[in-house]
Coordinates of C-alpha atoms in Angstrom, one line a residue:
Chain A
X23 CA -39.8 -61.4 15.4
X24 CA -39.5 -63.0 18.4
X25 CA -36.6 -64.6 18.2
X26 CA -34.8 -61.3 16.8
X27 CA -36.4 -59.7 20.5
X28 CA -34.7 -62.0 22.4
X29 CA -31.3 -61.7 20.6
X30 CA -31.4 -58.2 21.3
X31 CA -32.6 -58.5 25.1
X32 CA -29.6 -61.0 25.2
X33 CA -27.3 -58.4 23.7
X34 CA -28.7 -55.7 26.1
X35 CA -28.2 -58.1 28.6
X36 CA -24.3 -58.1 27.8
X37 CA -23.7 -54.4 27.7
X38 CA -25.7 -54.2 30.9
X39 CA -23.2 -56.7 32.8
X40 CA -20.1 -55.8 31.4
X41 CA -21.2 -52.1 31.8
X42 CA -22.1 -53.0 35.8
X43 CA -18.9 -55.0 36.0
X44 CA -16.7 -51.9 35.1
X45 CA -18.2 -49.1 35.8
X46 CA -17.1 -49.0 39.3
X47 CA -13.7 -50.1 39.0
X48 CA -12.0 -48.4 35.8
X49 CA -8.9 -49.2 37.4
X50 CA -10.1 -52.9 36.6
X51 CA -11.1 -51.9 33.3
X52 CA -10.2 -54.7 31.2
X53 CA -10.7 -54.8 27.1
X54 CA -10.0 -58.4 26.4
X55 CA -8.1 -59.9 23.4
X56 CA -11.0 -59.2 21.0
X57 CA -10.6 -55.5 22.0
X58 CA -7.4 -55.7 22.8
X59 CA -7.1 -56.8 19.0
X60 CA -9.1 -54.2 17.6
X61 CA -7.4 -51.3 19.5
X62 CA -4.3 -52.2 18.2
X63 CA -5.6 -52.7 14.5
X64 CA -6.8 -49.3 15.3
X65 CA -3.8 -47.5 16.6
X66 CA -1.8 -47.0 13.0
X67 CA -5.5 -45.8 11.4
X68 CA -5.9 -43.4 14.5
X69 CA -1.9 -42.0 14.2
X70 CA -2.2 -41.9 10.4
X71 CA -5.4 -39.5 10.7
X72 CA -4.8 -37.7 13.8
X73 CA -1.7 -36.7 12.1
X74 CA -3.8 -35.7 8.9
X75 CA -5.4 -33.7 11.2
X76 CA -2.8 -32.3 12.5
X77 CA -1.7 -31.2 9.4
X78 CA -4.8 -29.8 7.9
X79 CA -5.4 -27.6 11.1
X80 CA -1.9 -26.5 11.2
X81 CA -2.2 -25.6 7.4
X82 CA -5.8 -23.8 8.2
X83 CA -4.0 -22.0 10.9
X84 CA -1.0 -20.9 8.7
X85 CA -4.4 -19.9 6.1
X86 CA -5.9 -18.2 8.7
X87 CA -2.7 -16.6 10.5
X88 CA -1.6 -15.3 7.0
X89 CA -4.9 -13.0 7.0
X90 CA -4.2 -12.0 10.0
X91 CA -1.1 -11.2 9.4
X92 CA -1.7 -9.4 6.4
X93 CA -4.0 -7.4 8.3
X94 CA -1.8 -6.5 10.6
X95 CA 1.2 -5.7 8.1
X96 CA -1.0 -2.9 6.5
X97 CA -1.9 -1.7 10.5
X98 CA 2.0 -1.5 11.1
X99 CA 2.8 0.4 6.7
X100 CA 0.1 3.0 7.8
X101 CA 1.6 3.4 11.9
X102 CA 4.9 3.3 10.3
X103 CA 4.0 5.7 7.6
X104 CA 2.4 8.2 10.1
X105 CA 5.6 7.7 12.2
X106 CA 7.5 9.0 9.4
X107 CA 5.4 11.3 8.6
X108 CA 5.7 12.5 12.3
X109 CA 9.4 12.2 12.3
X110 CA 9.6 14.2 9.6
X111 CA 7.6 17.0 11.0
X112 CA 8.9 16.8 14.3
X113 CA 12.8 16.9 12.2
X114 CA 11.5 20.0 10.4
X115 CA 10.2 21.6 13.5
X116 CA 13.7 21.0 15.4
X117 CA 15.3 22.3 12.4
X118 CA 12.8 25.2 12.4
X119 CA 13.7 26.1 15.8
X120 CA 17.2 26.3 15.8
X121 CA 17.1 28.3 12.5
X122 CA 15.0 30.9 14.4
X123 CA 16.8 30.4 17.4
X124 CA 20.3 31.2 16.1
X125 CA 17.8 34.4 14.3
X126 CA 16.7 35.4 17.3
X127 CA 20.0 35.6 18.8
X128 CA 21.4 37.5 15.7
X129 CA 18.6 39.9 16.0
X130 CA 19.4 41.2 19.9
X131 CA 23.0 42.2 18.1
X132 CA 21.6 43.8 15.6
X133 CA 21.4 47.6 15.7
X134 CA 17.7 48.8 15.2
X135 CA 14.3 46.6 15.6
X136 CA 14.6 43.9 13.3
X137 CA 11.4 41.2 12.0
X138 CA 11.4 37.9 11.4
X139 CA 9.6 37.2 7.8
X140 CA 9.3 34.1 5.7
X141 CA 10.5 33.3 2.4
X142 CA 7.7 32.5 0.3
X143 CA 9.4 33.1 -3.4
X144 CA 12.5 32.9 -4.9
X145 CA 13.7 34.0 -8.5
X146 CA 17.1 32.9 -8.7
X147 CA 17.6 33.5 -12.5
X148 CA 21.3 33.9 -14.1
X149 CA 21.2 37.9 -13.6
X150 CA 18.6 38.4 -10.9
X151 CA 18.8 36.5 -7.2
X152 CA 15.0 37.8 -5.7
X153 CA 13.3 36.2 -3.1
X154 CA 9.6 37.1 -1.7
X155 CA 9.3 37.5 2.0
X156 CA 5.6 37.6 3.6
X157 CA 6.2 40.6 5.2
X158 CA 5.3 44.1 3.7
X159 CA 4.5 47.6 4.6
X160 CA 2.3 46.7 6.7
X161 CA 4.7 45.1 8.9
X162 CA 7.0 48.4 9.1
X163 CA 9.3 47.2 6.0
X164 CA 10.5 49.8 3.3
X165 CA 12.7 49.9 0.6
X166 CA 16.4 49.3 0.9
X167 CA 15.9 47.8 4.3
X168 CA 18.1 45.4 5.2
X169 CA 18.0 41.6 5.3
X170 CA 19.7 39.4 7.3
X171 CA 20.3 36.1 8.3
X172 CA 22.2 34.2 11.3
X173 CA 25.3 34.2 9.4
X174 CA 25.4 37.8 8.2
X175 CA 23.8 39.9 5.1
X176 CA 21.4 38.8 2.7
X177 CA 19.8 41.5 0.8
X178 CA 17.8 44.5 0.9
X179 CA 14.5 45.1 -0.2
X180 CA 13.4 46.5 -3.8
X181 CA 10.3 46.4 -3.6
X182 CA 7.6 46.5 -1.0
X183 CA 3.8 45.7 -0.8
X184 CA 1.2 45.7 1.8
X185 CA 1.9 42.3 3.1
X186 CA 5.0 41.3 1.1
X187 CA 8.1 42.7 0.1
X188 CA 10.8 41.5 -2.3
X189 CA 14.6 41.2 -1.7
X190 CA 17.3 41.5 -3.5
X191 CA 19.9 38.9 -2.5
X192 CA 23.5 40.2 -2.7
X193 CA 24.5 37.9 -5.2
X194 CA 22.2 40.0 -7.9
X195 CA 24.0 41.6 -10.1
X196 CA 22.6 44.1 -9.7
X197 CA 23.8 44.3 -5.8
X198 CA 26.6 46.3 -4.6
X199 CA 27.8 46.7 -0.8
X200 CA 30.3 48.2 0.8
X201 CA 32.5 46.1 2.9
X202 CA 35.8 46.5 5.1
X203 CA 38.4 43.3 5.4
X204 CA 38.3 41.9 8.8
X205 CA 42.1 41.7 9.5
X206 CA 43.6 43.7 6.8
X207 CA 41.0 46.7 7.2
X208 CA 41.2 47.3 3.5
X209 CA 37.9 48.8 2.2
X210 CA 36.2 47.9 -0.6
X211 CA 32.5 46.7 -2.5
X212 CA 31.4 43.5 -2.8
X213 CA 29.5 43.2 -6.4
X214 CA 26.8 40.3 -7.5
X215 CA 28.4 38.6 -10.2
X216 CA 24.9 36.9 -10.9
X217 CA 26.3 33.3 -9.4
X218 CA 27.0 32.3 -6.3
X219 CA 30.3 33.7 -5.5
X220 CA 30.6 37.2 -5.3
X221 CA 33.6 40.1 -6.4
X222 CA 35.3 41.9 -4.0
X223 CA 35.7 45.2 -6.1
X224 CA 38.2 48.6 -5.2
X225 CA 40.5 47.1 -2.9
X226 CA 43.8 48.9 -2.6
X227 CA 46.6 47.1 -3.6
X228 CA 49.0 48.3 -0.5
X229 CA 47.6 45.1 1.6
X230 CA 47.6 41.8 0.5
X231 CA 44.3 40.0 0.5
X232 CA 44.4 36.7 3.1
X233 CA 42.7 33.8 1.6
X234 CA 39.5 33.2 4.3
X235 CA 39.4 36.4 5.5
X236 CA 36.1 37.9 6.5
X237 CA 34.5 40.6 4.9
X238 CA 32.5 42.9 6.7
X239 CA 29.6 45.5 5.7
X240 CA 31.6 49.0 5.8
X241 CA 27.7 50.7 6.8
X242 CA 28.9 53.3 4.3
X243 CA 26.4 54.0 1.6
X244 CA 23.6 54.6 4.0
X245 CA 22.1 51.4 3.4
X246 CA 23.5 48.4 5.8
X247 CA 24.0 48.4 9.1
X248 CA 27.9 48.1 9.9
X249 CA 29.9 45.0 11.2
X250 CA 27.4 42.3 9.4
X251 CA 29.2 39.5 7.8
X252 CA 29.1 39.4 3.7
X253 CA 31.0 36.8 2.8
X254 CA 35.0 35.0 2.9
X255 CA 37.8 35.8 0.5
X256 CA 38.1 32.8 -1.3
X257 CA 40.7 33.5 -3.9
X258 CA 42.7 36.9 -5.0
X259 CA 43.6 38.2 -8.3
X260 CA 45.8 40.7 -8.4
X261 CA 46.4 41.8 -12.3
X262 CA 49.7 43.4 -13.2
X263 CA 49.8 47.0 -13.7
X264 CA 45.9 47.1 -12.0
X265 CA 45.5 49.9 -9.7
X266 CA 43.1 47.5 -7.4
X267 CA 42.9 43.8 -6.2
X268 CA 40.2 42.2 -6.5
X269 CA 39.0 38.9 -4.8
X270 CA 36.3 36.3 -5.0
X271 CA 33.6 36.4 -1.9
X272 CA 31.9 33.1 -0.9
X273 CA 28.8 34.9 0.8
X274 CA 28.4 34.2 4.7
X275 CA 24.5 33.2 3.9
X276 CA 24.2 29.9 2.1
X277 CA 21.4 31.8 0.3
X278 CA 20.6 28.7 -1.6
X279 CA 18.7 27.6 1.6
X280 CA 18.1 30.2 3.1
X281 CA 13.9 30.2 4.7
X282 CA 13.9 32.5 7.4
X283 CA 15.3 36.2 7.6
X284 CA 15.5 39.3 9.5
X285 CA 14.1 42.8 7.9
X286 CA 16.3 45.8 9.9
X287 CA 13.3 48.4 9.9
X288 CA 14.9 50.8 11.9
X289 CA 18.4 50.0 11.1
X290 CA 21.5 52.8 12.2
X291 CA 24.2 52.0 10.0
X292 CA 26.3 54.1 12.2
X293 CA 26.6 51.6 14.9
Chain B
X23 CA -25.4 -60.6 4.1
X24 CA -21.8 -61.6 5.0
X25 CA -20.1 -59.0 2.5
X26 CA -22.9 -56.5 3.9
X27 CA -21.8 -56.5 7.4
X28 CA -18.4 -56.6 6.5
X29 CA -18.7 -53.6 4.9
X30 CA -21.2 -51.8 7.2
X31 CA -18.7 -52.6 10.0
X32 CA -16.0 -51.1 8.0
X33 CA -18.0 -47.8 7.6
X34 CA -18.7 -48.1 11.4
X35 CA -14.8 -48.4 12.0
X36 CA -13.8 -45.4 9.7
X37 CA -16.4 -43.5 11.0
X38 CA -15.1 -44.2 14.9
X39 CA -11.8 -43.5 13.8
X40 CA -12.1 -40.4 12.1
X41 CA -14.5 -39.0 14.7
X42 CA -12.1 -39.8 17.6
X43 CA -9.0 -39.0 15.6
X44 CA -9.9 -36.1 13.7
X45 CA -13.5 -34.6 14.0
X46 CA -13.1 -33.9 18.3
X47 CA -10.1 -32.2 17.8
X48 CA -10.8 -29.9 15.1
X49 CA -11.5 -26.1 17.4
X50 CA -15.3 -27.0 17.2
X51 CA -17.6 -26.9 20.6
X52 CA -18.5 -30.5 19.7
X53 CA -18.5 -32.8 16.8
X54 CA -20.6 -34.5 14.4
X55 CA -21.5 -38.7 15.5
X56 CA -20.3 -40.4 12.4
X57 CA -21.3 -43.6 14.1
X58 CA -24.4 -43.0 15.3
X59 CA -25.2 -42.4 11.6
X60 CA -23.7 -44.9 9.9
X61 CA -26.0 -47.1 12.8
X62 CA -29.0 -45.0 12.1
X63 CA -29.0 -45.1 8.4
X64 CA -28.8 -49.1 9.0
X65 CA -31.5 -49.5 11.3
X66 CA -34.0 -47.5 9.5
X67 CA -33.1 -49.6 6.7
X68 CA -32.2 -53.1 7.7
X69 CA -34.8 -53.3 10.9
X70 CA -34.5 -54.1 14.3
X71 CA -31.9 -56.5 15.3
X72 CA -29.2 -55.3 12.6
X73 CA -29.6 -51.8 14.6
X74 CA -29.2 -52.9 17.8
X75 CA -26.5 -54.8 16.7
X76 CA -24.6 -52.6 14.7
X77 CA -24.9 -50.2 17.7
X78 CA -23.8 -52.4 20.1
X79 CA -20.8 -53.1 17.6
X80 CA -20.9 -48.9 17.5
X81 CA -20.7 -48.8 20.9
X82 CA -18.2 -51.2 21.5
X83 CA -15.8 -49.1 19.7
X84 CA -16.9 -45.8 20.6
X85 CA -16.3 -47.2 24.8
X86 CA -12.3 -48.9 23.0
X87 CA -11.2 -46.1 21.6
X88 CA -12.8 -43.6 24.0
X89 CA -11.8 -44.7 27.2
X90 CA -15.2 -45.1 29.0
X91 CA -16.0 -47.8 31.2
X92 CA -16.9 -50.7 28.5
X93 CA -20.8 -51.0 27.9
X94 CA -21.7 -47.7 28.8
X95 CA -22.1 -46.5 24.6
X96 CA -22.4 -50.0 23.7
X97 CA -25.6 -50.2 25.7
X98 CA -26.5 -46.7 24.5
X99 CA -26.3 -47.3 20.6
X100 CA -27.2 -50.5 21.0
X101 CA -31.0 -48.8 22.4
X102 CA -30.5 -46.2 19.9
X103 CA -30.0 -48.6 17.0
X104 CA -33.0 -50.6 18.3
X105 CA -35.4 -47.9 18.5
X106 CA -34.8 -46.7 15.2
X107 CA -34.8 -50.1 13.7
X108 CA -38.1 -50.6 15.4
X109 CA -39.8 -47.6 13.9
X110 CA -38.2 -47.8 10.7
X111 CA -41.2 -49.8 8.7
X112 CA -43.1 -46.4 9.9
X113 CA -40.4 -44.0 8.0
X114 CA -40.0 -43.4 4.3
X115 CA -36.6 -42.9 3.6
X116 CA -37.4 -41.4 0.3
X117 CA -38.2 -38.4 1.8
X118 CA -35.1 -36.2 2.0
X119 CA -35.7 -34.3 5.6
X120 CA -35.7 -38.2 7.5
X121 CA -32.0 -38.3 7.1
X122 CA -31.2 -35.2 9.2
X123 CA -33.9 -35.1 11.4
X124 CA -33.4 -39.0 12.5
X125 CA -29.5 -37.7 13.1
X126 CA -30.9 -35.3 15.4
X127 CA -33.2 -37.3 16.9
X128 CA -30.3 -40.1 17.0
X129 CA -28.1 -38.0 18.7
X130 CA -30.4 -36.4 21.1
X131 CA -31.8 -39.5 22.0
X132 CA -28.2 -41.2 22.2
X133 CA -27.4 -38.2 25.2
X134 CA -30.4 -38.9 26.4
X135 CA -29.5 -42.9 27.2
X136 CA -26.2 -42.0 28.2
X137 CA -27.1 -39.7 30.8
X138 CA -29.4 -41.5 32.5
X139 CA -26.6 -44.7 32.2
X140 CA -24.5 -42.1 33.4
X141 CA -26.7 -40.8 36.3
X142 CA -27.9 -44.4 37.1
X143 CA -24.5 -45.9 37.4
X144 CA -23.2 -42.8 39.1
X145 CA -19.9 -42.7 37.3
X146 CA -20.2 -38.4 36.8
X147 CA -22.3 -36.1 37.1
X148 CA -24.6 -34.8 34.7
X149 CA -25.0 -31.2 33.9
X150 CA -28.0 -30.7 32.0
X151 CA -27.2 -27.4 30.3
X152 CA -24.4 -27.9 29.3
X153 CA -25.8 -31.5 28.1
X154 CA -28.3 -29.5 25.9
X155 CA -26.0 -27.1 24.6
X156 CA -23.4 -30.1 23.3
X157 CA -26.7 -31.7 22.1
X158 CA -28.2 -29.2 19.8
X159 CA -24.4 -28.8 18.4
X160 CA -24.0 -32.0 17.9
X161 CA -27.2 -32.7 16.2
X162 CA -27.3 -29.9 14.1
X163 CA -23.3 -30.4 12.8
X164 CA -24.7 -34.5 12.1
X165 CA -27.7 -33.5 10.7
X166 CA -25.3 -31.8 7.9
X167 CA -23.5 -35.1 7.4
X168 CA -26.4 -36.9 7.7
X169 CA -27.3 -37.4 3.8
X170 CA -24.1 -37.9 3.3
X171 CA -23.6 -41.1 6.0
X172 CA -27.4 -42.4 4.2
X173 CA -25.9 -42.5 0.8
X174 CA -22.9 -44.4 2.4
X175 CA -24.9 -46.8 3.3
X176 CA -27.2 -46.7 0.7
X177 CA -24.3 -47.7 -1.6
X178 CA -23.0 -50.7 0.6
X179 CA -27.0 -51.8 0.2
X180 CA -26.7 -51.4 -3.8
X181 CA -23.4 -53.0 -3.7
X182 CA -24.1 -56.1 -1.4
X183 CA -27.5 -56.7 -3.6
X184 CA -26.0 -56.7 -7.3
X185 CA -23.6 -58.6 -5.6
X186 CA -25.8 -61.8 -4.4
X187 CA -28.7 -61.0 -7.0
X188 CA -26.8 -61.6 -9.9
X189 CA -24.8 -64.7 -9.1
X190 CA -25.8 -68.1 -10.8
X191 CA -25.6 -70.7 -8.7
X192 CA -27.4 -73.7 -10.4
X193 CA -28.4 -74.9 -13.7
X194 CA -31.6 -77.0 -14.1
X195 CA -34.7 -77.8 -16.2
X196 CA -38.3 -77.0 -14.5
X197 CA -40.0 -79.2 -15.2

């Protein structure tokens, strides 16, 4: 036991010099072969390992950034989906705007007081073109009032209920309106044909029709004001022996998109 | 004896090597002492002198491969290794807390020697707080490994004795 006390004082002995000898001077600091050796038999271990390391925390990072990344992936799908959804509403507003906009403007050359309504219903069936507007009596709208839209006629109402009122487009075929040619002046009625184009009826044969000429509501018949757009001659048919022409009307409304419209309450068709 | 130390120096190597190498610079605060285990789990089972030994030997490498002025560690692990080698025929190492608590204790004690080393030799300055902070860290991440360092060595022990307690090296007659 006493022997093994003094091999270990002699030990402590050792790290006690060599400590004292360097610990002031590191600049002096001096391993010696035998640690010169074993640093060096060392190094490769060290490299081999630290580039383990290396790898394993670059891998744990990749592990840990892919969370994060998922994470933030699903953050960005929902900002990007309220975005769209935001663009979207935003598009729909602008859009909303310049519809009434350009209704607003058509209203101010419209004879009478005129409302703005909604359309909440359509029944476009093969013989009946009906839409719902969410205006009604209350609202100062009556039968056979006129509809409108930026681009010219649309309809007149049918039927009316205290808060809604239904319209009959003027592609119904049940719809008839008087209309005068632009240029020519020839008079005649524009029927519903129960699709989208509509027949210029009545039209006297002592004029030729232009293709693209603009037909206009005559305001005789009691019903529509005068001077509103109905539709463009598209094509003429003028039958042999036939005491009339007749032509086919695109209408001025694309009334296949159509969402907001003017109700003429007080309309004066003598304008 | 020859094949033991061999082999416990080997452990003591890998475990230098992988702590300097890979343990500090995983994103951890501190790092477990691989050595000071391996040279615990030896003293409280070999004795004395093969501690303070095997700590020098710890130390040694721990002041190589670390860059502190030679001795400082060596002298450290060597008192660590002694200590524990001289209380060892008062511990039972069947008992499965010893393991982790000696780490602690290793390791606390092992900051403990270098400090005052530290403070005596006036190489730095010691900030105590932060000492204690890096201390409980440390203790408590080589307490984990500590079971793990004990059966290390357990099996170099198992090893080395089949080893020399099975060879035949004489034939005779008693008479």
């Amino acid at each position: 036991m006493r022997k093994r006390l003094i091999l270990v004082g002699v030990v402590v002995a050792a790290a006690l010099a060599l400590l004292t000898s360097q610990v002031r001077l590191p600049e002096r600091r001096a391993v010696g072969p035998l640690g010169g050796a074993v640093l060096a038999a060392l190094g490769p271990a060290q490299t081999l390992l630290a580039r383990l390391g290396d790898s394993v925390a670059r891998m744990w990072r990749l592990y840990t950034e892919i969370g994060q990344l998922r994470t933030e992936n699903r953050r960005l799908r929902e900002e990007v989906e309220r975005l769209s959804e935001e663009v979207t509403r935003l598009r729909e507003q602008a859009q909303a705007t310049q519809r009434l906009e350009r209704l607003l403007a058509f209203r101010r050359q419209l004879p009478g007081r005129a409302i703005g309504a909604r359309i909440i219903s359509r029944e476009l069936s093969q013989w009946f073109s009906v839409v719902v507007i969410d205006r009604g009596a209350r609202d100062g709208v009556s039968r056979n009032a006129p509809v409108v839209a930026a681009d010219g006629l649309v309809g007149r109402v049918i039927a009316v209920t205290p808060t809604t009122a239904q319209v009959m487009l003027i592609t119904d075929a049940r719809s008839a309106v008087g209309v005068v040619l632009q240029q020519s002046r020839e008079a005649g009625v524009v029927d519903g044909a129960g699709e989208r184009l509509l027949r210029l009826k009545y039209v006297s044969r002592a004029r030729e029709i232009a293709l693209g000429e603009l037909a206009i509501s005559s305001g005789l018949g009691g019903v529509f004001p005068r001077g509103l757009p109905v539709g463009v001659v598209t094509s003429v048919v003028r039958e042999q022996g036939a005491v009339y022409q007749e032509a086919r009307v695109r209408p001025a409304v694309d009334l296949d998109h159509l969402e907001e419209v003017l109700v003429v309450i007080e309309a004066r068709p003598d304008r | 004896m020859l094949a033991r130390t061999a082999l416990l120096l080997g452990l003591l190597i890998t475990g230098t090597v992988v702590d300097g190498a890979w343990l500090a610079r995983l994103p951890l605060r501190a790092s477990p002492d691989l050595s000071i285990l391996v040279v615990l789990a030896a003293a409280l089972r070999y004795g004395l002198l093969p501690g303070a030994l095997l700590g020098a030997a710890a130390g040694y490498l721990r002041d190589l491969v670390g860059g502190s002025p030679l001795g400082l560690y060596m002298l450290s692990y060597l008192l660590v290794g002694a200590a524990a080698g001289a209380v060892a025929p008062a511990v039972d190492l069947q008992q499965r807390a010893v393991a982790p608590a000696a780490a602690f204790a290793g390791v606390a004690a092992l900051a403990l020697v270098t400090a005052g080393l530290v403070t005596l030799t006036g190489v730095a300055a010691v900030h105590w707080v932060r000492l204690t902070g890096e201390v409980l860290l440390t203790g408590a991440l080589t307490a984990v490994l500590a079971g793990l360092a004990d059966r290390a060595v357990r099996a170099v022990d198992h090893l080395t004795r089949r080893r020399y307690a099975g060879r035949v090296i004489s034939h005779g007659v008693l008479r």
